[in-house]
Tab-separated table of C-alpha atoms in Angstrom:
chain	number	residue	atom	x	y	z
J	71	UNK	CA	-37.270	10.781	-19.357
J	72	UNK	CA	-39.817	10.181	-22.108
J	73	UNK	CA	-42.035	8.207	-19.710
J	74	UNK	CA	-41.868	10.985	-17.099
J	75	UNK	CA	-42.754	13.561	-19.731
J	76	UNK	CA	-45.665	11.463	-20.996
J	77	UNK	CA	-47.039	11.006	-17.469
J	78	UNK	CA	-46.716	14.713	-16.740
J	79	UNK	CA	-48.419	15.576	-20.025
J	80	UNK	CA	-51.372	13.271	-19.274
J	81	UNK	CA	-51.691	14.702	-15.770
J	82	UNK	CA	-51.600	18.258	-17.121
J	83	UNK	CA	-54.216	17.404	-19.753
J	84	UNK	CA	-56.534	16.093	-17.026
J	85	UNK	CA	-56.082	19.321	-15.087
J	86	UNK	CA	-57.002	21.342	-18.178
J	87	UNK	CA	-60.059	19.177	-18.878
J	88	UNK	CA	-61.217	19.527	-15.260
J	89	UNK	CA	-60.857	23.306	-15.395
J	90	UNK	CA	-62.663	23.487	-18.741
J	91	UNK	CA	-65.609	21.416	-17.465
J	92	UNK	CA	-65.953	23.047	-14.031
J	93	UNK	CA	-64.701	26.562	-14.678
J	94	UNK	CA	-62.289	26.387	-11.744
J	95	UNK	CA	-59.039	24.747	-10.766
J	96	UNK	CA	-58.974	21.536	-8.770
J	97	UNK	CA	-57.675	23.493	-5.751
J	98	UNK	CA	-60.549	25.974	-6.026
J	99	UNK	CA	-62.990	23.075	-6.315
J	100	UNK	CA	-61.666	21.438	-3.131
J	101	UNK	CA	-61.792	24.763	-1.267
J	102	UNK	CA	-65.411	25.259	-2.341
J	103	UNK	CA	-66.358	21.781	-1.107
J	104	UNK	CA	-64.610	22.382	2.211
J	105	UNK	CA	-66.341	25.720	2.748
J	106	UNK	CA	-69.752	24.273	1.859
J	107	UNK	CA	-69.249	21.464	4.368
J	108	UNK	CA	-67.998	23.914	7.003
J	109	UNK	CA	-71.111	26.053	6.529
J	110	UNK	CA	-73.324	22.997	6.852
J	111	UNK	CA	-71.563	21.988	10.081
J	112	UNK	CA	-71.742	25.506	11.519
J	113	UNK	CA	-75.494	25.573	10.952
J	114	UNK	CA	-76.382	22.022	11.930
J	115	UNK	CA	-73.970	21.101	14.714
J	116	UNK	CA	-72.556	22.314	17.996
J	117	UNK	CA	-68.939	22.028	16.842
J	118	UNK	CA	-66.626	24.967	17.450
J	119	UNK	CA	-64.921	26.631	14.493
J	120	UNK	CA	-61.540	25.121	15.400
J	121	UNK	CA	-63.128	21.646	15.357
J	122	UNK	CA	-64.814	22.261	12.018
J	123	UNK	CA	-61.605	23.496	10.421
J	124	UNK	CA	-60.007	20.116	11.145
J	125	UNK	CA	-63.085	18.136	10.155
J	126	UNK	CA	-63.165	19.695	6.689
J	127	UNK	CA	-59.458	19.135	6.076
J	128	UNK	CA	-57.564	22.219	7.152
J	129	UNK	CA	-54.377	21.726	9.142
J	130	UNK	CA	-55.049	24.703	11.375
J	131	UNK	CA	-57.782	27.127	12.295
J	132	UNK	CA	-55.619	29.958	10.899
J	133	UNK	CA	-55.492	28.277	7.499
J	134	UNK	CA	-59.280	27.904	7.630
J	135	UNK	CA	-59.784	31.595	8.427
J	136	UNK	CA	-57.534	32.667	5.531
J	137	UNK	CA	-59.733	30.768	3.096
């Protein structure tokens, strides 16, 4: 139990440090990167939106649209 707690604590500390340095959560950071890449692909390629949603890591086009 102590080991599990220590690992969780270290992980949580890293999350807090990341948020402090970037001003956003790790999830928000990943979403921002995905959207930036999607915009780049929309402008510079002939891919359809449903193709781009998969290329940038979304499981479905619906999930992509919600973001």
